XYZ file of C-alpha atoms in Angstrom:
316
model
C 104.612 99.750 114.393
C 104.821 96.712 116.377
C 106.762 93.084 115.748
C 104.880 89.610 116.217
C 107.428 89.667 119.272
C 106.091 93.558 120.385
C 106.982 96.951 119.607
C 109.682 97.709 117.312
C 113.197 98.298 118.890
C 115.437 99.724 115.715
C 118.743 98.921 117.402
C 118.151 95.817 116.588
C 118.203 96.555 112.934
C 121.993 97.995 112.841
C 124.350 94.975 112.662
C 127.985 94.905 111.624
C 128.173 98.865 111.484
C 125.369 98.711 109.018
C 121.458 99.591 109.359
C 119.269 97.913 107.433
C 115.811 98.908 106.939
C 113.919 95.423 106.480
C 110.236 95.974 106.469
C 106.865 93.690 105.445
C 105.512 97.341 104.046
C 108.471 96.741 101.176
C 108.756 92.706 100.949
C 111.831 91.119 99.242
C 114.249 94.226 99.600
C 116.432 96.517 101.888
C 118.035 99.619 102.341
C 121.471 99.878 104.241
C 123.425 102.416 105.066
C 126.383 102.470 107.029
C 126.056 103.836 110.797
C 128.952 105.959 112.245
C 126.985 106.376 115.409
C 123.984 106.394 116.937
C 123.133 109.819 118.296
C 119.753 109.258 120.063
C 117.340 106.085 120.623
C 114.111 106.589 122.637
C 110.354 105.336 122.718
C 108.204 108.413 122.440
C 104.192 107.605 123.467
C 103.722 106.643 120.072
C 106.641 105.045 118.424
C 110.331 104.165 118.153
C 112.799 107.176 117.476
C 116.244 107.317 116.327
C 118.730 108.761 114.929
C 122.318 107.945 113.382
C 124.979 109.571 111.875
C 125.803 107.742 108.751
C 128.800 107.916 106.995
C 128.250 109.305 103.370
C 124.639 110.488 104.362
C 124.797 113.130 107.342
C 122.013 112.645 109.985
C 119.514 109.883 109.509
C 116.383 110.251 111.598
C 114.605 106.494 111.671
C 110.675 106.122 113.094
C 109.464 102.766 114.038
C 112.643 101.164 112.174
C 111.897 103.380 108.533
C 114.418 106.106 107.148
C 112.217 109.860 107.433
C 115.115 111.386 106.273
C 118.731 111.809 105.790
C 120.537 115.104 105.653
C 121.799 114.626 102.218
C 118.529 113.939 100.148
C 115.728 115.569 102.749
C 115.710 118.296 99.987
C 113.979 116.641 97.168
C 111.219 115.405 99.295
C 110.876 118.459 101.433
C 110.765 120.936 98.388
C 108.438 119.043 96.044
C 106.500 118.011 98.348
C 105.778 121.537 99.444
C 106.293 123.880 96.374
C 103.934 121.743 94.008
C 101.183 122.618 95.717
C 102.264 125.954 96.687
C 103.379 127.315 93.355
C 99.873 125.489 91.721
C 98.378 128.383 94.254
C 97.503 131.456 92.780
C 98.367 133.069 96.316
C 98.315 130.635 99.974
C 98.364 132.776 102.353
C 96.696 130.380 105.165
C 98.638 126.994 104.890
C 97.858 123.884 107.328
C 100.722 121.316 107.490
C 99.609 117.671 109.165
C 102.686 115.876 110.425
C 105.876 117.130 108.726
C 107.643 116.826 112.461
C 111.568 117.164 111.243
C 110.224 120.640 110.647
C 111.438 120.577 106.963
C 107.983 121.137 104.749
C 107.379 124.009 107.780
C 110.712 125.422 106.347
C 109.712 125.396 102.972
C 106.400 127.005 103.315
C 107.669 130.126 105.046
C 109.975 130.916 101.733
C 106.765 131.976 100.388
C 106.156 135.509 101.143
C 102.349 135.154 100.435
C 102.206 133.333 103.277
C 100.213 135.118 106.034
C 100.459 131.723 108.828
C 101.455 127.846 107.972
C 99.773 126.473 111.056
C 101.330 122.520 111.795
C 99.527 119.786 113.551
C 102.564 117.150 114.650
C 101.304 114.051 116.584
C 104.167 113.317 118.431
C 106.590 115.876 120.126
C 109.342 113.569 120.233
C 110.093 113.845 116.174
C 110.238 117.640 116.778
C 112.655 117.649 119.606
C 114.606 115.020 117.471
C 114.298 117.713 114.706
C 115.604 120.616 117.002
C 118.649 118.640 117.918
C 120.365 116.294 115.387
C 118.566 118.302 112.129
C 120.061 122.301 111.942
C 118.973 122.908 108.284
C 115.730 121.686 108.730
C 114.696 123.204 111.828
C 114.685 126.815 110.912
C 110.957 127.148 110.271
C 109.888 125.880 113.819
C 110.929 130.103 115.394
C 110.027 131.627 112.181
C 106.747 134.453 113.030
C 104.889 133.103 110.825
C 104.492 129.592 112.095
C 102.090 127.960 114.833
C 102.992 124.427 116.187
C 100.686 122.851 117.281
C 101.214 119.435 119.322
C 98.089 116.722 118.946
C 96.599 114.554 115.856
C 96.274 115.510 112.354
C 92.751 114.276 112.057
C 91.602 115.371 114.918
C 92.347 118.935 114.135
C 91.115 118.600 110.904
C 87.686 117.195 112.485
C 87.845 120.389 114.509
C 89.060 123.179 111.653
C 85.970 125.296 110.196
C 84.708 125.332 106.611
C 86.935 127.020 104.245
C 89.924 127.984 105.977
C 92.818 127.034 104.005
C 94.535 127.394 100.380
C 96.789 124.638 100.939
C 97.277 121.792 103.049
C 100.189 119.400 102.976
C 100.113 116.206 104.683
C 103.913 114.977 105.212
C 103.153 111.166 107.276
C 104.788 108.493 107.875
C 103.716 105.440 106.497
C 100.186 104.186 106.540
C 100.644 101.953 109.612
C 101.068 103.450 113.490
C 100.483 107.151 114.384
C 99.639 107.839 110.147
C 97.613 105.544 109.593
C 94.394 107.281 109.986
C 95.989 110.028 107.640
C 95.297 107.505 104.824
C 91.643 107.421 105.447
C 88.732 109.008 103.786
C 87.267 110.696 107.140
C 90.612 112.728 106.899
C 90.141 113.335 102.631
C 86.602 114.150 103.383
C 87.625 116.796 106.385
C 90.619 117.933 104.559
C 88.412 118.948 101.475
C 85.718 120.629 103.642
C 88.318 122.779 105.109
C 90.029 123.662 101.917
C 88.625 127.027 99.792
C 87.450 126.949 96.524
C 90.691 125.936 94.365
C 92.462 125.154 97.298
C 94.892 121.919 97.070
C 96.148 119.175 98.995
C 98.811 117.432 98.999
C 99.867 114.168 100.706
C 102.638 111.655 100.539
C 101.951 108.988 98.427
C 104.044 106.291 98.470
C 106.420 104.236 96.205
C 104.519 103.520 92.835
C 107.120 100.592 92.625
C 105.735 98.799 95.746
C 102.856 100.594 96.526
C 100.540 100.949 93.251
C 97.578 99.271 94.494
C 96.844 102.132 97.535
C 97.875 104.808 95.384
C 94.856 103.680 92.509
C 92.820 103.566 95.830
C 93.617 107.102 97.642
C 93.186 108.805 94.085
C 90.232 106.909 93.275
C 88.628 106.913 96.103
C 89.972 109.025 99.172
C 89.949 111.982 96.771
C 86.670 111.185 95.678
C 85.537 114.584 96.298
C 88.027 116.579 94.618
C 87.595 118.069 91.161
C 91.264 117.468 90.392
C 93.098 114.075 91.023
C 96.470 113.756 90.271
C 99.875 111.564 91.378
C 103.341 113.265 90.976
C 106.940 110.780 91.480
C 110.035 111.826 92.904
C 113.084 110.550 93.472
C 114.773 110.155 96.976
C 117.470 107.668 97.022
C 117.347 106.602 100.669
C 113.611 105.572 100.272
C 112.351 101.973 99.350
C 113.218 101.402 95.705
C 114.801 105.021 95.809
C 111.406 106.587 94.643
C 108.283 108.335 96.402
C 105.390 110.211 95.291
C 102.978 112.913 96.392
C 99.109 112.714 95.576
C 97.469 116.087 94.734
C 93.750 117.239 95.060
C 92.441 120.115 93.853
C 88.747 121.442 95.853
C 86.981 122.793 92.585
C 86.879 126.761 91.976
C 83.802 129.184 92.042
C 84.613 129.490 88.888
C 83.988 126.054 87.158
C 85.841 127.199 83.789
C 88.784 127.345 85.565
C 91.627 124.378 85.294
C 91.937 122.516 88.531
C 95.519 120.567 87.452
C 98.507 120.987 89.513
C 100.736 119.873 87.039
C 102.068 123.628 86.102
C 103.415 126.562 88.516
C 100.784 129.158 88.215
C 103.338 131.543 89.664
C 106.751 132.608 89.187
C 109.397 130.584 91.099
C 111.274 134.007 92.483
C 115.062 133.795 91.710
C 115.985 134.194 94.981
C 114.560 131.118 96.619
C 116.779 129.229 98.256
C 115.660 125.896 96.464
C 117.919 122.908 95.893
C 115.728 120.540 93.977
C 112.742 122.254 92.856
C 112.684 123.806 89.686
C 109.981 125.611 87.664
C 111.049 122.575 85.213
C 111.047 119.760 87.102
C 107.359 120.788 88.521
C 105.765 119.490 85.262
C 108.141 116.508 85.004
C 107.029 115.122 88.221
C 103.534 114.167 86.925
C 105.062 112.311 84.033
C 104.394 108.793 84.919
C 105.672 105.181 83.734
C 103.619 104.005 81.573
C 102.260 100.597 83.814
C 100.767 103.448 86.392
C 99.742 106.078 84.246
C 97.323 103.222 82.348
C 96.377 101.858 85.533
C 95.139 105.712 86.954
C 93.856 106.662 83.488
C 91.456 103.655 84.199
C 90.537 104.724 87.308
C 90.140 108.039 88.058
C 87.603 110.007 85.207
C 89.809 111.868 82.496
C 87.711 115.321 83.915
C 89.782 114.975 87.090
C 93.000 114.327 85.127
C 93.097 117.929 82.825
C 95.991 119.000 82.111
C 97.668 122.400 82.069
C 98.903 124.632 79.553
C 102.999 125.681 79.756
C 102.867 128.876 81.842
C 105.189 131.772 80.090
C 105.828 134.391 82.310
C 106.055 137.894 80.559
């Protein structure tokens, strides 16, 4: 992202020991945390990188002068945004992450033993060597057998992909601006459903439904036009804008058209020995309980056949 005076330069965003995240995607408010240090600060071919160690917030890792993540909250994102669409799968075994460059979604997919290869398409190497340094936790996935990084653009390779070759893809961008931008275009929706299998889902990150309501009504409305199943999920991670961010969720209709195409319940077990530290087979449901000002505003426009509900799942 780029400044009426040129490209961004997120030093100049830390003053007085604090860094504020000011940005025109958020008008009126800020974010600050306070910086201990600043660990690394480099220009990669396609945007500003750095990261800080904050005092009450371990690691922060900052792109084009945003917060991606910070040690101390990367879970909530990182696990919802990866087990709702996995445990809505009745099995993934071929998995296609688009971005997700702090290597943390790629961590979470490989805890599911279905899982046969989670193939990841990150734009910009310089987030992953970030990732390898300053984020330990998060890293783990990048050597794990089942993975394949892959270095080049998420649209591109889904341009490229052949018909029908994934049960799940999860799209983990940056915002809709710079190197993600064309992530939040309906070429990539279009490719991404062409790609999927029958029942297969996506899932993308979808932005603060405090600031960002209008393109969320727009991406399920339109972008996931195609889908049979349309739905918007909330979570809550403090050290984003307004302390809240959401996923959007498609689901490619079955073979079998009788079959329920929400997300909204696991339609597997969540084994006990998952290392999870947000994600719960109880807060799965509870993420697609929406404020009242959005839900009206979706109900409106997206048809009630793509909004279905599921059923409470009892395991027995």
């Amino acid at each position: 992202m780029a400044t009426e005076e040129g490209p961004l330069n997120a030093a100049t965003l830390i003053k007085d020991g604090w860094f504020m995240e000011k940005n025109s995607q958020w008008p009126g408010q800020a974010n600050s945390l306070e910086v201990k240090q600043v660990l690394s600060h480099a220009k990669s071919d396609f945007q500003d990188i750095m990261v800080f160690e904050s005092t009450t917030w371990g690691n922060i890792l900052v792109l084009d002068g945003v917060i991606q993540i910070s040690e101390r909250d990367e879970c909530s994102y990182q696990e919802m945004l990866t087990h709702l669409p996995m445990f809505a799968h009745e099995c993934p075994k071929q998995v296609l992450i688009v971005g997700g460059g702090d290597g943390g979604v790629l961590r979470e997919v490989v805890k599911h033993s279905c899982v046969e290869k989670a193939t990841m398409c990150e734009i910009d190497v310089g987030v992953v060597e970030a990732a390898k340094k300053f984020f330990p936790k998060q890293n783990t996935g990048f050597a794990h057998p089942r993975a394949d990084l892959r270095i080049g653009d998420g649209l591109a390779f889904a341009k490229a992909a052949a018909d029908e070759t994934y049960d799940v893809i999860i799209v983990d961008s940056s915002d809709p601006v710079g190197p993600a931008e064309g992530l939040f275009s309906p070429e990539f929706y279009a490719n991404a459903h062409r790609i999927l299998k029958p029942g297969g889902v996506l899932c993308c990150q979808g932005e603060c439904l405090w600031v960002h309501a209008d393109l969320i009504e727009t991406v399920l409305r339109d972008n996931l036009a195609p889908f049979a199943g349309v739905e918007y999920a909330s979570m809550q991670v403090p050290t984003y804008p307004s302390g809240q961010i959401g996923c959007v969720l498609g689901r490619k209709a079955y073979a079998d058209a009788s079959k329920k195409v929400s997300c909204q319940n696991p339609v597997r077990p969540v084994p006990g020995d998952m290392d999870l530290n947000y994600y719960t087979e109880e807060m799965h449901p509870a993420a697609f309980a929406l404020p009242a000002f959005l839900k009206k505003r979706l109900d409106a426009a997206v048809p009630a056949s793509k909004r279905q509900g599921a059923t409470k799942m009892k395991w027995g």
